[in-house]
PDB file of C-alpha atoms and ligand atoms in Angstrom:
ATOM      1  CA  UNK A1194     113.580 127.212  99.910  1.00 89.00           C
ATOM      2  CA  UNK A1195     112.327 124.497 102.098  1.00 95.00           C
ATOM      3  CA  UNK A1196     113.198 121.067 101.608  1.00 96.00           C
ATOM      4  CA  UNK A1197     109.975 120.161 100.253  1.00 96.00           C
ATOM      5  CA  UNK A1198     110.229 122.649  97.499  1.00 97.00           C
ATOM      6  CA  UNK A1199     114.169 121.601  96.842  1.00 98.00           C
ATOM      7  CA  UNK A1200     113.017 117.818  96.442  1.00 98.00           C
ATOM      8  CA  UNK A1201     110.104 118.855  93.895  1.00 98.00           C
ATOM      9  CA  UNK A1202     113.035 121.046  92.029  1.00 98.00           C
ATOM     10  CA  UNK A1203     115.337 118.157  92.307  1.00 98.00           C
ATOM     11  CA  UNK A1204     112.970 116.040  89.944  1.00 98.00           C
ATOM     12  CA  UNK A1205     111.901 119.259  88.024  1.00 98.00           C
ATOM     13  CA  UNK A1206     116.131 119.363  86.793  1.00 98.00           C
ATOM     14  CA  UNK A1207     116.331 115.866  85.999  1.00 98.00           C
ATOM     15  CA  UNK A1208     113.146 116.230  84.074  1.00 98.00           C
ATOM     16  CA  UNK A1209     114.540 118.859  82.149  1.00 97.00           C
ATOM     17  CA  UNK A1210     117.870 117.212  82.020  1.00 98.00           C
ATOM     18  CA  UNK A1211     117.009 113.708  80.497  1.00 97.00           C
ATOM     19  CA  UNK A1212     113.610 115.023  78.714  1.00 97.00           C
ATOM     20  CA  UNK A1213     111.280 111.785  80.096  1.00 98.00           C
ATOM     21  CA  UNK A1214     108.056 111.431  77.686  1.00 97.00           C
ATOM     22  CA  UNK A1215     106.153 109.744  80.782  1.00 98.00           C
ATOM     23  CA  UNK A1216     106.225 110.502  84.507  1.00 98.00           C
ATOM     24  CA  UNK A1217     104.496 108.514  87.646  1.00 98.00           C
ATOM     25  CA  UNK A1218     104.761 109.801  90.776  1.00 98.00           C
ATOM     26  CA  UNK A1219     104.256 107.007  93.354  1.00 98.00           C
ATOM     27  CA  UNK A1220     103.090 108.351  96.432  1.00 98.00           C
ATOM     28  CA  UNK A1221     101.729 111.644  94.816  1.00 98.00           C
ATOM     29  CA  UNK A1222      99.941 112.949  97.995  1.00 97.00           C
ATOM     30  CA  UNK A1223      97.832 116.796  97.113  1.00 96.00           C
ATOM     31  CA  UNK A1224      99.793 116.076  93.210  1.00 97.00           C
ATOM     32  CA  UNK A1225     102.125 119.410  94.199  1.00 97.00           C
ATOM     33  CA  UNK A1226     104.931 117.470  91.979  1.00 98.00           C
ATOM     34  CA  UNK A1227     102.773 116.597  89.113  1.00 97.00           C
ATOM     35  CA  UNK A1228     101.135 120.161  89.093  1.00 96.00           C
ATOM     36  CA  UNK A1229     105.108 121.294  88.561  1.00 96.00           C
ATOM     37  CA  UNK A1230     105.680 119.288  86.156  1.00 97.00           C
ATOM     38  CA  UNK A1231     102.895 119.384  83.513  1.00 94.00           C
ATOM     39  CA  UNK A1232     104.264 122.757  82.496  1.00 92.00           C
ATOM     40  CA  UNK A1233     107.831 120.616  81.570  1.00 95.00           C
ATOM     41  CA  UNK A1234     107.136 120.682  77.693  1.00 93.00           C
ATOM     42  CA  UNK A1235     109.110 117.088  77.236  1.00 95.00           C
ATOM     43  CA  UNK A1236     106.201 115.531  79.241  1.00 96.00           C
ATOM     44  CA  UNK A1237     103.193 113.761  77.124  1.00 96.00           C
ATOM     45  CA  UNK A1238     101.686 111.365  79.823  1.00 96.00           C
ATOM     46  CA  UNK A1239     101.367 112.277  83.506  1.00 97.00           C
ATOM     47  CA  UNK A1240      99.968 109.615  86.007  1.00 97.00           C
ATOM     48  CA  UNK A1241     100.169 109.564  89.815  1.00 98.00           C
ATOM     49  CA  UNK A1242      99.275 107.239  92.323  1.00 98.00           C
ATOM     50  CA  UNK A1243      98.003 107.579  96.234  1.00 98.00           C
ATOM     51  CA  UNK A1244      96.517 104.895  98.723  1.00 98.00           C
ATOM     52  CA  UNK A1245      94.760 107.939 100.273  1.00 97.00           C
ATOM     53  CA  UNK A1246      92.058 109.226  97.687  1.00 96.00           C
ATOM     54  CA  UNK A1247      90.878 112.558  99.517  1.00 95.00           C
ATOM     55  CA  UNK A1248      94.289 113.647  99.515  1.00 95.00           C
ATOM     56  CA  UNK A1249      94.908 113.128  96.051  1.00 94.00           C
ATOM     57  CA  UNK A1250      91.433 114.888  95.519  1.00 92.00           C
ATOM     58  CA  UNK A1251      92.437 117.894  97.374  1.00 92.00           C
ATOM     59  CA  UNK A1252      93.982 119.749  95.030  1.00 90.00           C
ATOM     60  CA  UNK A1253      93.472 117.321  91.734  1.00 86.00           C
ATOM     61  CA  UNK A1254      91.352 120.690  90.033  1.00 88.00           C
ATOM     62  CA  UNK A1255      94.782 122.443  89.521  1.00 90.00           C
ATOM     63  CA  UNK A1256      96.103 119.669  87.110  1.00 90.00           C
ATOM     64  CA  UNK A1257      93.320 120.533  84.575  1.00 87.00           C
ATOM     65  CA  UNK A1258      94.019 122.430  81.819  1.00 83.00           C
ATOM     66  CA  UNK A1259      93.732 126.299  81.922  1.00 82.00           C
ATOM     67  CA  UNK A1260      91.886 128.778  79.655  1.00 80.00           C
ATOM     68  CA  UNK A1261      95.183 129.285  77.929  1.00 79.00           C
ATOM     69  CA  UNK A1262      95.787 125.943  77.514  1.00 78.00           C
ATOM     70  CA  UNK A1263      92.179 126.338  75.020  1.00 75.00           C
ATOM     71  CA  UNK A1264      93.361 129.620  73.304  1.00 76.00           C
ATOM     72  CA  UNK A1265      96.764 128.352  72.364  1.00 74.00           C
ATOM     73  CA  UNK A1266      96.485 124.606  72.295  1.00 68.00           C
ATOM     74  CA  UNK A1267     100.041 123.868  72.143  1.00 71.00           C
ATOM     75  CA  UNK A1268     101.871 121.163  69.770  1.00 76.00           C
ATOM     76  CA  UNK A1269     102.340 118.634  72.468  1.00 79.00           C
ATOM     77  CA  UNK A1270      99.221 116.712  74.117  1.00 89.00           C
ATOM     78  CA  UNK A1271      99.226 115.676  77.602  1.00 93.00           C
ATOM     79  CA  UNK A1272      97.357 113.404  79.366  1.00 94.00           C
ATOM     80  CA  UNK A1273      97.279 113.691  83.448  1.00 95.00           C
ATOM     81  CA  UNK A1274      95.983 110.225  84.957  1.00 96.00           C
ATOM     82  CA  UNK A1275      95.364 110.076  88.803  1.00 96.00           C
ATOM     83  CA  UNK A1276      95.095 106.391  90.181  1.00 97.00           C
ATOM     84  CA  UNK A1277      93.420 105.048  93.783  1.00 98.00           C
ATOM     85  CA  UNK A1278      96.200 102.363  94.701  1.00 98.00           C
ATOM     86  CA  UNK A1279      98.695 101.025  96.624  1.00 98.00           C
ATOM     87  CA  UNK A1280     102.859 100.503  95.556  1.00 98.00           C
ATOM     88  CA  UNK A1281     102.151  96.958  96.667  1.00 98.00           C
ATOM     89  CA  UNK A1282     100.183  95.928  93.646  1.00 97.00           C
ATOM     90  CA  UNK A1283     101.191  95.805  90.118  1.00 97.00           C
ATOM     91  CA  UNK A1284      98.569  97.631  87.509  1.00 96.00           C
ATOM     92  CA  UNK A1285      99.207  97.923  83.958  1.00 95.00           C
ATOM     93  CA  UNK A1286      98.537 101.305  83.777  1.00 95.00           C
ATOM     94  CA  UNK A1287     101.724 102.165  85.217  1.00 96.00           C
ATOM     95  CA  UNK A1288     104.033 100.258  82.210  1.00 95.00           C
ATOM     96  CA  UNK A1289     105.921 102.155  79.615  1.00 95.00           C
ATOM     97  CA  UNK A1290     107.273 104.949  81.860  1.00 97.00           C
ATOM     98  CA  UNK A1291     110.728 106.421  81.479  1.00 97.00           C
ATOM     99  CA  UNK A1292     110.585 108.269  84.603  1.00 98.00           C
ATOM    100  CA  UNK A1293     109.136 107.513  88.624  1.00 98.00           C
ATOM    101  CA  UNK A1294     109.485 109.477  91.283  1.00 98.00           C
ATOM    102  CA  UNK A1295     108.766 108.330  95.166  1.00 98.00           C
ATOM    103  CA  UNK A1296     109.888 111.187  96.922  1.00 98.00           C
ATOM    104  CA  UNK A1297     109.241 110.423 101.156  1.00 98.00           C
ATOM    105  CA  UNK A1298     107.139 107.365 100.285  1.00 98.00           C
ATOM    106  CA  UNK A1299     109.006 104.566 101.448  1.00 98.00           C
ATOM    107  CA  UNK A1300     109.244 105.233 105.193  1.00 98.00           C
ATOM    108  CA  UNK A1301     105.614 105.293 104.875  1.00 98.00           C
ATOM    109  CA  UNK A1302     104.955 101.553 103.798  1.00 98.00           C
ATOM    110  CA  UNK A1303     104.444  98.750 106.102  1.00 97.00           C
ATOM    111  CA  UNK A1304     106.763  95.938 106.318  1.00 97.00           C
ATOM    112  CA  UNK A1305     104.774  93.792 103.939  1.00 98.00           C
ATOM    113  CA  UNK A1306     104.330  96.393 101.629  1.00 98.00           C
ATOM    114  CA  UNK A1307     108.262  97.308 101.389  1.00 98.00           C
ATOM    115  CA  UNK A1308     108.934  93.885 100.693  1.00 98.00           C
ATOM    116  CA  UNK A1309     106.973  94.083  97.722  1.00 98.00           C
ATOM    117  CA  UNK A1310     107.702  97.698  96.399  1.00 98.00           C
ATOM    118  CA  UNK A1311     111.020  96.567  94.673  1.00 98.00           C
ATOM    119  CA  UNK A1312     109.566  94.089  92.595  1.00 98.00           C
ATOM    120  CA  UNK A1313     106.592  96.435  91.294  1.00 98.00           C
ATOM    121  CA  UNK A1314     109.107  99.561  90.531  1.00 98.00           C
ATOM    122  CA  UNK A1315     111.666  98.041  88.960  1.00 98.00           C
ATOM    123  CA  UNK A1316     110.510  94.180  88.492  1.00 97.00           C
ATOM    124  CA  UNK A1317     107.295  95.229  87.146  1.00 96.00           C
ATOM    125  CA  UNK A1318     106.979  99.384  85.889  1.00 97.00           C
ATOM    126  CA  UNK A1319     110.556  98.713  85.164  1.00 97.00           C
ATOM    127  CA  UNK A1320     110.991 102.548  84.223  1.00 97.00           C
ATOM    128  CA  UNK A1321     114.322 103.807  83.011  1.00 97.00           C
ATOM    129  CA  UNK A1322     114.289 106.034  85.496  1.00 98.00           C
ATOM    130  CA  UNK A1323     113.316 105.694  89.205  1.00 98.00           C
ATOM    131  CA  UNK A1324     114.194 108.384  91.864  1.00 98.00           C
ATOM    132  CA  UNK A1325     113.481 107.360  95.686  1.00 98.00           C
ATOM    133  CA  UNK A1326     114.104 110.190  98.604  1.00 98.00           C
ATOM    134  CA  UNK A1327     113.686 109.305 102.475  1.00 98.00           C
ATOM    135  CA  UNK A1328     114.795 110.749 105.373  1.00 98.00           C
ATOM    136  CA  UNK A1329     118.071 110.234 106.665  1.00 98.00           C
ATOM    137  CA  UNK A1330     117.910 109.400 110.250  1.00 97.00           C
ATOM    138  CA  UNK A1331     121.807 110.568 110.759  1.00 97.00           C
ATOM    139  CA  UNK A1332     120.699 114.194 110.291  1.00 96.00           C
ATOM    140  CA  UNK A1333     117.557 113.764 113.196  1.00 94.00           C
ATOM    141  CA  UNK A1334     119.302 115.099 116.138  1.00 92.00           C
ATOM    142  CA  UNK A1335     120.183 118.378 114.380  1.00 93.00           C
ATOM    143  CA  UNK A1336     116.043 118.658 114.212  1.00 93.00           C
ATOM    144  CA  UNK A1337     114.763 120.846 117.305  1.00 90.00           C
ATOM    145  CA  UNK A1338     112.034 117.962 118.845  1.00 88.00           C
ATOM    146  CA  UNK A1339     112.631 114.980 116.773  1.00 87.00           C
ATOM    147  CA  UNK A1340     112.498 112.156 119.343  1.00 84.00           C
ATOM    148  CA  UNK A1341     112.102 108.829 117.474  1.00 89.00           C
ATOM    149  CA  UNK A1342     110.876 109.909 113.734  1.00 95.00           C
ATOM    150  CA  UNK A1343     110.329 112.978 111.658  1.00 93.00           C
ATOM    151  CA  UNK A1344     106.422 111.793 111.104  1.00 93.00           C
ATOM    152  CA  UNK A1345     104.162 110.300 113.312  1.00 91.00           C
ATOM    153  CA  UNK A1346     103.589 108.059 110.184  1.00 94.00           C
ATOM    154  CA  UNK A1347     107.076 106.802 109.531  1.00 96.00           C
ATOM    155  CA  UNK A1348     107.289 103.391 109.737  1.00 97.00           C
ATOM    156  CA  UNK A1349     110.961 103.392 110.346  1.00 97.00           C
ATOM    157  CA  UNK A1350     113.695 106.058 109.073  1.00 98.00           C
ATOM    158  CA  UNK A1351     116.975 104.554 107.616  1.00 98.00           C
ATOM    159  CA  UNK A1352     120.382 105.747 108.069  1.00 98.00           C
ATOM    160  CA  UNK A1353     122.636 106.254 105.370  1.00 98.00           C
ATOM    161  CA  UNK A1354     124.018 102.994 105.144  1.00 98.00           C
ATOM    162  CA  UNK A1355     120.881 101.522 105.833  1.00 98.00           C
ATOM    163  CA  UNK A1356     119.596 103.242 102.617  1.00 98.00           C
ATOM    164  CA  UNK A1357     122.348 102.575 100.404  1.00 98.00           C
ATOM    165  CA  UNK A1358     122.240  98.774 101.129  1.00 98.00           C
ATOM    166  CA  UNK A1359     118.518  98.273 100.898  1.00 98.00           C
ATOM    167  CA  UNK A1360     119.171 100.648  97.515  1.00 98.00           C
ATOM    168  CA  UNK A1361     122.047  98.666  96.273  1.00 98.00           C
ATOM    169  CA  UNK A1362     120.161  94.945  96.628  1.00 98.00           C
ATOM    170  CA  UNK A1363     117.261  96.719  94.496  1.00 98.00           C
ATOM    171  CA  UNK A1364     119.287  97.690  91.658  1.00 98.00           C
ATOM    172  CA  UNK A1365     121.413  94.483  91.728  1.00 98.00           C
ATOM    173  CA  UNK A1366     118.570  92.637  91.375  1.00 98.00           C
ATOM    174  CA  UNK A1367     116.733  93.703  88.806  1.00 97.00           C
ATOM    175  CA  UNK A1368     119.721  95.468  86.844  1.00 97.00           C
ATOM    176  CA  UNK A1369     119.984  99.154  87.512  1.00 98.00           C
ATOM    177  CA  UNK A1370     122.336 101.387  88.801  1.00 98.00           C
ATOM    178  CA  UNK A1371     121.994 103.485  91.245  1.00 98.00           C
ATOM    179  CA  UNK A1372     123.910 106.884  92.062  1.00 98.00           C
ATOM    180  CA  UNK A1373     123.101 108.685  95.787  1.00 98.00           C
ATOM    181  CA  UNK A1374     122.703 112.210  96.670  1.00 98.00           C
ATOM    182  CA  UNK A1375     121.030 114.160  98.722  1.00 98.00           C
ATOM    183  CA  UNK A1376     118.978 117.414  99.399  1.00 98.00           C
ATOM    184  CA  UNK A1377     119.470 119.713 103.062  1.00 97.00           C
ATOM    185  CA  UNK A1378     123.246 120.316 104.029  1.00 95.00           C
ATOM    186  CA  UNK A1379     124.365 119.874 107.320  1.00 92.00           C
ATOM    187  CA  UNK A1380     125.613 123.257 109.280  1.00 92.00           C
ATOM    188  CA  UNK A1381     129.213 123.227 109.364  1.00 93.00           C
ATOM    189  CA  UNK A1382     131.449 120.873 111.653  1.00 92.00           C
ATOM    190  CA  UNK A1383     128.687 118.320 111.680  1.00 92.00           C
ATOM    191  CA  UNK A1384     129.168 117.505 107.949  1.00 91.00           C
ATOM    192  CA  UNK A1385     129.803 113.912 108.757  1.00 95.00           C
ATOM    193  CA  UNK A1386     125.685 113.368 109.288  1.00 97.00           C
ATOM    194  CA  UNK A1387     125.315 113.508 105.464  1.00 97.00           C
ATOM    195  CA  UNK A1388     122.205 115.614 104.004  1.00 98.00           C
ATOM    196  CA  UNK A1389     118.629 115.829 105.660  1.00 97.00           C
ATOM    197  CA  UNK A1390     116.891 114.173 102.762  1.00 98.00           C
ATOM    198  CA  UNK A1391     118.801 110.789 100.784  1.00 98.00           C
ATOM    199  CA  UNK A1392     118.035 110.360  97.067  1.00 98.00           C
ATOM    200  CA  UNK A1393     119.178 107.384  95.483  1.00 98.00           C
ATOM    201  CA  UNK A1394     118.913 107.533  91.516  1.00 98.00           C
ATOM    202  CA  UNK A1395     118.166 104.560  89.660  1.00 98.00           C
ATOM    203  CA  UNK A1396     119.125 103.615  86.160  1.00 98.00           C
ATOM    204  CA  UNK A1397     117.567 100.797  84.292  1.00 97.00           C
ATOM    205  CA  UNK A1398     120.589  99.166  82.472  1.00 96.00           C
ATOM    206  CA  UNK A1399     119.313  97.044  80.226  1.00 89.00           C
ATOM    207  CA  UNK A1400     117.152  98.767  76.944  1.00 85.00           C
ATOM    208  CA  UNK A1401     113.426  98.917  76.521  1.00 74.00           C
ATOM    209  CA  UNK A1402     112.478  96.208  74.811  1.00 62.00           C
ATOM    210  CA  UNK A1403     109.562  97.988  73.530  1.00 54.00           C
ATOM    211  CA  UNK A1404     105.953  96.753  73.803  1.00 53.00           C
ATOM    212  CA  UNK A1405     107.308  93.985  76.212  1.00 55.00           C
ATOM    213  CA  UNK A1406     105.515  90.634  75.496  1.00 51.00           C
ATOM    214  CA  UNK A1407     105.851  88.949  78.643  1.00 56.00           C
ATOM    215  CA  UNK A1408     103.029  86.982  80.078  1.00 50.00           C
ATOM    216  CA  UNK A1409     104.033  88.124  83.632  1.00 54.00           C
ATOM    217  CA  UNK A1410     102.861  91.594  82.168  1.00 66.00           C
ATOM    218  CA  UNK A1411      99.344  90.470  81.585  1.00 71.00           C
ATOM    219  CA  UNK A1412      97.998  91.638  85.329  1.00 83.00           C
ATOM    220  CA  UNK A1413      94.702  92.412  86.006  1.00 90.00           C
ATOM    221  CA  UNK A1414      94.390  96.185  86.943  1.00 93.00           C
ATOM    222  CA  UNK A1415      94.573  97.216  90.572  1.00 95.00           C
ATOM    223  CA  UNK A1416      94.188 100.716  90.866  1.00 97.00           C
ATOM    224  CA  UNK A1417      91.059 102.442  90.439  1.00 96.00           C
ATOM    225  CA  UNK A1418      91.064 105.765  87.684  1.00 94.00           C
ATOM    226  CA  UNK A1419      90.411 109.001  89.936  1.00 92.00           C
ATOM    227  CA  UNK A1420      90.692 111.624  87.822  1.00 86.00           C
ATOM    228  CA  UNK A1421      91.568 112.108  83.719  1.00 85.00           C
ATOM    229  CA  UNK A1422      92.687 114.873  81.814  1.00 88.00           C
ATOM    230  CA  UNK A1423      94.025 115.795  78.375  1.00 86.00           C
ATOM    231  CA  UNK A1424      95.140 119.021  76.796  1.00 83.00           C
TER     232      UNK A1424
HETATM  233  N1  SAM B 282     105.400 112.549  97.453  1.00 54.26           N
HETATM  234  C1  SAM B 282     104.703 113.598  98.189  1.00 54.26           C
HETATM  235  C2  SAM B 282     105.629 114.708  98.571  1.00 54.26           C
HETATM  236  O1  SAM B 282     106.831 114.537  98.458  1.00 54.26           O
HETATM  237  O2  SAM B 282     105.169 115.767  98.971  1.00 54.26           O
HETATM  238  C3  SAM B 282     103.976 113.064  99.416  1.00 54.26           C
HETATM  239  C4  SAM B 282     104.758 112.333 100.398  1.00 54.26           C
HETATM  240  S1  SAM B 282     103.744 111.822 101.787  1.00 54.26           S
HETATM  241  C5  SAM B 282     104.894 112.076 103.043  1.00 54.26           C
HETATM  242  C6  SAM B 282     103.603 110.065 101.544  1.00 54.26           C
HETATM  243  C7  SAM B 282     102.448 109.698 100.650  1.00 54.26           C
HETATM  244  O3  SAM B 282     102.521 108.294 100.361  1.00 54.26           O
HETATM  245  C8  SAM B 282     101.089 109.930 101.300  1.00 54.26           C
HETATM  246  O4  SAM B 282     100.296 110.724 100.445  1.00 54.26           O
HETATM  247  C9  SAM B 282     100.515 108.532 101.479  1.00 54.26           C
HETATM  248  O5  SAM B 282      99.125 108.477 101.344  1.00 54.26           O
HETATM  249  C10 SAM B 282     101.224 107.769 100.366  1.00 54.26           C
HETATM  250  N2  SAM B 282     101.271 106.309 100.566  1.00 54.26           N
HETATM  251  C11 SAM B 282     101.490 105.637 101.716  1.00 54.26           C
HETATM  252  N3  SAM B 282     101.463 104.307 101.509  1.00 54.26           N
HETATM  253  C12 SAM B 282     101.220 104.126 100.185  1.00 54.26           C
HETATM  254  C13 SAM B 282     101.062 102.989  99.362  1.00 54.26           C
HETATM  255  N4  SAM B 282     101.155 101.753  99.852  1.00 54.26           N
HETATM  256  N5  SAM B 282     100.810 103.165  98.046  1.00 54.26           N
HETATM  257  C14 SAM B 282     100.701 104.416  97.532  1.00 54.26           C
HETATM  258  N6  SAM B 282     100.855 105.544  98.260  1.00 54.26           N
HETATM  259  C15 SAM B 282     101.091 105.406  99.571  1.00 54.26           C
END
């Protein structure tokens, strides 16, 4: 399958894997990943979130329910939330999740934005969960016509190491681990450029402290509510 399709599957396993309650996907695009994963039975809450609103409107009519979803009303509810908003700001709506994705966001933020993205996933959503994929620039020159970047909207691409250290800072400061893999093997005898796609998975070390009363918490909301739907 193509990568695309192996990164969506990639979060589809772990979903099934570690049974998360409540998803976000940061950087949720035409909602292709959400779509796949309102029909993973563990999930209850849904939410996504896209600076670019027509995208995210594209396709939003395939996250409401179905006619079966009416006949046979199952035992679990789910609610599917899209927001308007950027990574950069903190919203309340996005506390309380066990699980966020950000699969070929981050080479996509500018330089002010990046510097704040660490401190909204895991300072302020502080999930127990976070995945983050992005291209790994090592594997480039085995792509027929890729000059500088993949996408003429890449802000930079990051090598492994590159990755891994930017990765490793994040967790170390606000107390996860993090475990990397990757998606898109290299053809044989150039193994050493490490997969097309780098995952890093994060784990939130410390326990939810459940309804977290910290002041810091109180923010103001940031995103604006696109779409709502419950089964
Ligand atoms: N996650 C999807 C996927 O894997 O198919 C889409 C990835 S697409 C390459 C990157 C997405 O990030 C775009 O939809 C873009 O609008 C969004 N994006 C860029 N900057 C953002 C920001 N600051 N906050 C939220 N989303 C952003």
């Amino acid at each position: 399958p193509p990568l695309y399709k192996q990164r969506y599957q990639f979060i589809k396993d772990l979903v099934i894997k570690y049974k998360p309650k409540k998803v976000a996907d940061l950087g949720c695009a035409d909602c292709t990943l959400l779509w796949m994963l309102k029909f993973c039975k563990c999930i209850e809450v849904l939410a996504g979130l896209d600076i670019r609103e027509n995208v995210m409107k594209e396709k939003m009519h395939m996250l409401s329910p179905l006619p079966a979803d009416y006949l046979q009303p199952s035992e679990r509810s789910l609610t599917v939330t899209l927001h308007h908003g950027s990574v950069a700001h903190k919203d309340p709506c996005m506390l309380g999740f066990d699980l966020v994705t950000c699969i070929e966001l981050v080479e996509h933020l500018e330089t002010a934005e990046l510097e704040k993205f660490p401190e909204v996933v895991f300072g302020f959503m502080a999930p127990a969960m976070v995945v983050i994929s992005t291209p790994n620039s090592e594997f480039n020159p085995l792509l027929p016509g890729v000059t500088l970047f993949r996408h003429s909207d890449h802000k930079f691409e990051w090598d492994r190491a590159q990755f891994q250290s930017w990765a490793v800072a994040a967790a170390t400061r606000y107390d996860y681990t993090v475990e990397f893999t990757g998606l898109g093997t290299p053809p044989p005898g150039t193994e050493n450029v490490g997969f097309c796609t780098q995952i890093g998975v994060f784990v939130r070390k410390y326990p939810k402290n459940g309804e977290t009363i910290n002041s810091e918490k109180h923010t103001e909301h940031a995103y604006k509510t696109v779409n709502f739907c419950c089964f």
